[in-house]
Short mmCIF file of C-alpha atoms in Angstrom, two decimals:
data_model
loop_
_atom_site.label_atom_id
_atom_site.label_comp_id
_atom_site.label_asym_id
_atom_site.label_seq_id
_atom_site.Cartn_x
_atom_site.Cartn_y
_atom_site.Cartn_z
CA UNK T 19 -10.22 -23.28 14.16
CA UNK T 20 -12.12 -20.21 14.67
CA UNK T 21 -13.51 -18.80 11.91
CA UNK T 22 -11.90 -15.42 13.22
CA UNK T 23 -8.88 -16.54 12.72
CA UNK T 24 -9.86 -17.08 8.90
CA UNK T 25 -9.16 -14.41 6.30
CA UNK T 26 -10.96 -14.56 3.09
CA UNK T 27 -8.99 -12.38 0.61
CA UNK T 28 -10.69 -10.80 -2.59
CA UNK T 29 -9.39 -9.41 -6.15
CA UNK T 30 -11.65 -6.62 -6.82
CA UNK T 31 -11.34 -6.60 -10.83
CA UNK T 32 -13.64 -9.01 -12.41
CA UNK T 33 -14.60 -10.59 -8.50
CA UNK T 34 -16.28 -7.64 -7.00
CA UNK T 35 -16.28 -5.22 -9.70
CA UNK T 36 -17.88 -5.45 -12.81
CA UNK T 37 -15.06 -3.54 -14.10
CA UNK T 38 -15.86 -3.69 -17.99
CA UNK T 39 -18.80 -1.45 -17.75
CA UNK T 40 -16.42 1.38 -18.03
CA UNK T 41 -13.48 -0.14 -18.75
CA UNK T 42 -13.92 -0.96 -22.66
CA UNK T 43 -14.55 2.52 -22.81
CA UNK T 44 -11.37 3.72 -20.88
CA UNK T 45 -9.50 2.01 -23.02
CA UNK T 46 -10.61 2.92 -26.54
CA UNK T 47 -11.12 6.34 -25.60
CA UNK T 48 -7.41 6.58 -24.13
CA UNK T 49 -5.98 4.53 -26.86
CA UNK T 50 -7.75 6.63 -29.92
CA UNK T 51 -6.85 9.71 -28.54
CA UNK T 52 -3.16 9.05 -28.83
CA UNK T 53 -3.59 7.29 -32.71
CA UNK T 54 -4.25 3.67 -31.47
CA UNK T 55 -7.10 1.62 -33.05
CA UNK T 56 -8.07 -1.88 -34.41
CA UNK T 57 -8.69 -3.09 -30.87
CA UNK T 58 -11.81 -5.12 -29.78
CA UNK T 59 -14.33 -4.85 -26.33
CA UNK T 60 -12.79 -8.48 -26.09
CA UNK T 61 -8.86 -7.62 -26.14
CA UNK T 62 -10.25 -5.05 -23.52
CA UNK T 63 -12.12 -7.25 -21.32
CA UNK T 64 -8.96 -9.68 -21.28
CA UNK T 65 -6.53 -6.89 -19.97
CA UNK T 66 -9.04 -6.10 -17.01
CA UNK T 67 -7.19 -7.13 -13.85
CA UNK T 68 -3.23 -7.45 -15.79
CA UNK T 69 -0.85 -5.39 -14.21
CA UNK T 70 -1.08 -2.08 -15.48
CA UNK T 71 2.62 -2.72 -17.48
CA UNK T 72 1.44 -5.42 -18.68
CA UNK T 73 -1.17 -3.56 -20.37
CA UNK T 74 1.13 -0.79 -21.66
CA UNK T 75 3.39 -3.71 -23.67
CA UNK T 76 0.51 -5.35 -24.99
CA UNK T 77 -1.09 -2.20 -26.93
CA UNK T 78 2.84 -0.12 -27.57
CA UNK T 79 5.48 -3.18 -27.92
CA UNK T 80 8.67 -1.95 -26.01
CA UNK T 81 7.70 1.40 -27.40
CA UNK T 82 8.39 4.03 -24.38
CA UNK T 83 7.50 7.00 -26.02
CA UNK T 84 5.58 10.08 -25.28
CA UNK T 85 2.76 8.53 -26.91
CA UNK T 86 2.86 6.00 -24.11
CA UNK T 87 2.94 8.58 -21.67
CA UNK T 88 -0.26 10.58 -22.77
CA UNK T 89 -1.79 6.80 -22.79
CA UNK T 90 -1.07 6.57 -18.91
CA UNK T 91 -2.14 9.86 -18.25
CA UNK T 92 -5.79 9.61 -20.60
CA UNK T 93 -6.17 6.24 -19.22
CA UNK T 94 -6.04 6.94 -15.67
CA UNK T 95 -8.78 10.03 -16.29
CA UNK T 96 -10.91 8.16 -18.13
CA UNK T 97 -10.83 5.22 -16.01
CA UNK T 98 -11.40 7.16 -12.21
CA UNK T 99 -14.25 9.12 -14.48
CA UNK T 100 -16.21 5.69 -15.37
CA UNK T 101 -15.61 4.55 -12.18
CA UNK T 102 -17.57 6.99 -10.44
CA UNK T 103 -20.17 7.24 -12.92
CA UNK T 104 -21.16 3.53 -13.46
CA UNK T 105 -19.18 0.83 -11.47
CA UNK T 106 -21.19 -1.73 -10.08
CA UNK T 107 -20.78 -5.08 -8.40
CA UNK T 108 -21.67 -8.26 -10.27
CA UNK T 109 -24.68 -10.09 -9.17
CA UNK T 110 -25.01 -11.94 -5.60
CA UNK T 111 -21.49 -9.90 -4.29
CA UNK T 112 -23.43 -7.80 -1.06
CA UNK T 113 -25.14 -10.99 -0.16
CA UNK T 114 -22.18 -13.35 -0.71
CA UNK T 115 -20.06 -10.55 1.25
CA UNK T 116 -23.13 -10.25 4.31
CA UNK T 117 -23.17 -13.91 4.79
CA UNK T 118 -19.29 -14.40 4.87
CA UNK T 119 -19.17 -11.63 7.71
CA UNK T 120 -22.14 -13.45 9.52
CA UNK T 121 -20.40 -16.88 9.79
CA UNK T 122 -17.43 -14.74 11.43
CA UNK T 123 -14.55 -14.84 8.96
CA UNK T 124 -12.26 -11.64 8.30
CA UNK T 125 -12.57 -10.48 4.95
CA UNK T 126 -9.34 -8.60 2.77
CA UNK T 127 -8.96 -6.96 -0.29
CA UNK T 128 -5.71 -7.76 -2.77
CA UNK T 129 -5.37 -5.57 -5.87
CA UNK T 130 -3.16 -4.81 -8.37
CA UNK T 131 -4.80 -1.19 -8.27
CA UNK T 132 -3.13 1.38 -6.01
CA UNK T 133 -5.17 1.88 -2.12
CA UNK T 134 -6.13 5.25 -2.72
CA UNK T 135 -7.65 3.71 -6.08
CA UNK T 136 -9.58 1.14 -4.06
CA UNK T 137 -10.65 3.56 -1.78
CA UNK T 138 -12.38 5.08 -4.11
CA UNK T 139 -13.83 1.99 -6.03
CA UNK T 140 -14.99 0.13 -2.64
CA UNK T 141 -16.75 3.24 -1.71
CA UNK T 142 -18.24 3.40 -4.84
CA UNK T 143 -19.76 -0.37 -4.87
CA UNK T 144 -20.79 0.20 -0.82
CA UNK T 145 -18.95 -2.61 0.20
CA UNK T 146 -15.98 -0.76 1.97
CA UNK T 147 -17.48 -1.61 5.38
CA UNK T 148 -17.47 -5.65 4.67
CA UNK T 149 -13.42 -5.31 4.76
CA UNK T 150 -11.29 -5.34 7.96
CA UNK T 151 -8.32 -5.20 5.48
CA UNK T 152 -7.21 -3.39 2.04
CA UNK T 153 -4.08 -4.12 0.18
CA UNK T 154 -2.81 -2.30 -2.65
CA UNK T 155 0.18 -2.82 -4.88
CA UNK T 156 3.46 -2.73 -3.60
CA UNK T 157 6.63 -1.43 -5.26
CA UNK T 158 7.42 -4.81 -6.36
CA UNK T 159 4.64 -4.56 -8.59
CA UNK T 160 3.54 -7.84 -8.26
CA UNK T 161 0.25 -9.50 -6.48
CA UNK T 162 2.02 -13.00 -5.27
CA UNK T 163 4.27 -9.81 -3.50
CA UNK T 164 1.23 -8.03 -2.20
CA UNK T 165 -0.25 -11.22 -0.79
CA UNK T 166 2.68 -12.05 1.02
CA UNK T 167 3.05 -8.70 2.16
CA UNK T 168 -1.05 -8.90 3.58
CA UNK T 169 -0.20 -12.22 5.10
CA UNK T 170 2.68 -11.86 6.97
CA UNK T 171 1.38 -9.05 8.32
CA UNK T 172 -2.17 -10.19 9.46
CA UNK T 173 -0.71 -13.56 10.36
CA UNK T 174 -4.00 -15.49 10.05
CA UNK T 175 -4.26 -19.40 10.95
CA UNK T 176 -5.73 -20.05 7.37
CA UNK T 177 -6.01 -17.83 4.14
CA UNK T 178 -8.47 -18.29 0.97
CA UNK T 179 -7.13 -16.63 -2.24
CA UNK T 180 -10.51 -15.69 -3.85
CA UNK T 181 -9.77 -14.56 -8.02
CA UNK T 182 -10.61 -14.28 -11.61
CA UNK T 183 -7.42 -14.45 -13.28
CA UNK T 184 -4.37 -16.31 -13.47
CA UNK T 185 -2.23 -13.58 -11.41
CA UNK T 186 -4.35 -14.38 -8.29
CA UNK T 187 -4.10 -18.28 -9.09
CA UNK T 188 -0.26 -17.68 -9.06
CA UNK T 189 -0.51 -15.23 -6.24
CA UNK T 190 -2.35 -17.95 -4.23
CA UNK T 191 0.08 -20.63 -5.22
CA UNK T 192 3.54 -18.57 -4.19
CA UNK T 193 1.94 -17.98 -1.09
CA UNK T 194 0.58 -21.75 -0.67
CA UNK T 195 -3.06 -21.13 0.35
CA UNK T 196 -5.96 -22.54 -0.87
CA UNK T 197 -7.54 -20.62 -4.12
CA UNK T 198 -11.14 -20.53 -5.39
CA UNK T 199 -11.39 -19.41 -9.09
CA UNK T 200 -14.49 -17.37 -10.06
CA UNK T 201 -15.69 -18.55 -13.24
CA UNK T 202 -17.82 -15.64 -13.92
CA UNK T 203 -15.00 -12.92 -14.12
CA UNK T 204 -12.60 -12.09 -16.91
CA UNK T 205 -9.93 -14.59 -17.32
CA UNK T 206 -10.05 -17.11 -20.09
CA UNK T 207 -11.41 -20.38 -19.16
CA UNK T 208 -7.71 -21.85 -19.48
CA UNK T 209 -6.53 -19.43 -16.92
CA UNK T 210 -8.74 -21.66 -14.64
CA UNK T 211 -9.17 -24.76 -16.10
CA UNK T 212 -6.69 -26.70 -13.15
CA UNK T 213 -8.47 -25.11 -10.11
CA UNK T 214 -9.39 -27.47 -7.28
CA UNK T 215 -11.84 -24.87 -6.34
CA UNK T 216 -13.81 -22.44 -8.68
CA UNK T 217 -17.48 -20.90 -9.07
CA UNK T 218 -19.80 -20.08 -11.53
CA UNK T 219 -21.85 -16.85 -9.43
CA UNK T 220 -20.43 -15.19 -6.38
CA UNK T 221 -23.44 -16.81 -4.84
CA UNK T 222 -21.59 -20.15 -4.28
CA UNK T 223 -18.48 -18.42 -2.60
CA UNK T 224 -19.77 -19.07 0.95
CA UNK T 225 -20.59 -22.81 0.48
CA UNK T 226 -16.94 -23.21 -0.99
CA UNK T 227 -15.24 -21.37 1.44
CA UNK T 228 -17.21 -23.18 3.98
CA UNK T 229 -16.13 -26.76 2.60
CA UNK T 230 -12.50 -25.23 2.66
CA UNK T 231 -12.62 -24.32 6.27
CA UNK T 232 -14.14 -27.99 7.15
CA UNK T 233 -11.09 -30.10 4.70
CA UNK T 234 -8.61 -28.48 7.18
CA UNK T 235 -10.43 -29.16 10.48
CA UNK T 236 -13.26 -26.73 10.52
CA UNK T 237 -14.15 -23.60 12.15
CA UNK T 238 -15.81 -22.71 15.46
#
């Protein structure tokens, strides 16, 4: 198999981007200005890489209000704001990324985050350039949706899921490719405590994806 015809696929929340730098923030800001408190940096961490939905449940109920509205809209501000202020990459990603693209395999982004959102983000954390491909959410609002969307158009020989949280495990798993859970991001340990394949540093991603590659017959 040629390792061309390999696409490694990233979640950029809590796998490339150490989103909770300005994420905690985001939220409590957004959330205080419209009368919500009581909520910890850890409830905040957890929520980084839900769908955004998901989110809005989880701190109103079923409560659609106008409160909920000026949430979206403050959260959404505040969020782009930190983002271009102080996002960063967690440790080992622009080497893990270099020597990925030096052994020859195609590299993709999958996000629950909109493209012109990841755009923006990418740019910020100068990795843009290590992607060939960058999907967004679809109107399905769902990332096992967005996967299959990314794979039946690219139409690779073999695909790695690479994730933090259980919505890329699932993702992965409705899609039936392999899936490497990365230990260091923000889902509970639970989330993945059945993975076959999972790191503690971004560091290790190459030698795992490597010994992926090589259980299915290799790569040129």
């Amino acid at each position: 198999m040629e390792s061309s015809k390999v696409i490694v696929i990233f979640d950029v929340d809590g796998t490339i981007n150490k989103t909770e730098v300005y994420a905690v923030k985001a939220y409590r800001k957004a959330l205080e200005e419209v009368g919500k408190t009581g909520f910890s940096d850890k409830e905040f961490i957890e929520r980084i890489g839900a769908p955004f939905e998901q989110d809005v449940r989880y701190f109103f109920g079923e409560n659609q209000s106008e409160q909920v509205e000026i949430f979206k809209t403050l959260i959404q501000k505040y969020w782009i704001d930190g983002m271009k202020e102080s996002a960063k990459t967690f440790e080992g990603i622009h080497q893990m990324l270099e020597e990925l693209k030096e052994k020859g395999y195609k590299l993709a982004i999958c996000s629950n985050a909109s493209k012109w959102e990841l755009d923006v983000i990418l740019r910020k954390l100068e990795v843009n350039d290590y992607f060939d491909v960058i999907q967004g959410v679809t109107e399905k609002n769902n990332k096992k949706y967005s996967l299959e969307e990314l794979l039946l158009r690219e139409k690779p020989e073999l695909a790695v899921m690479v994730g933090d949280r259980s919505y890329d495990k699932e993702a992965a798993r409705y899609n039936q490719i392999p899936f490497v859970g990365c230990k260091y991001g923000y889902g509970k340990p639970e989330e993945l405590s059945d993975c076959k394949y999972s790191v503690e540093t971004a560091l290790e991603l190459s030698k795992i994806i490597d010994e992926i590659i090589s259980a299915r017959g290799g790569a040129d």
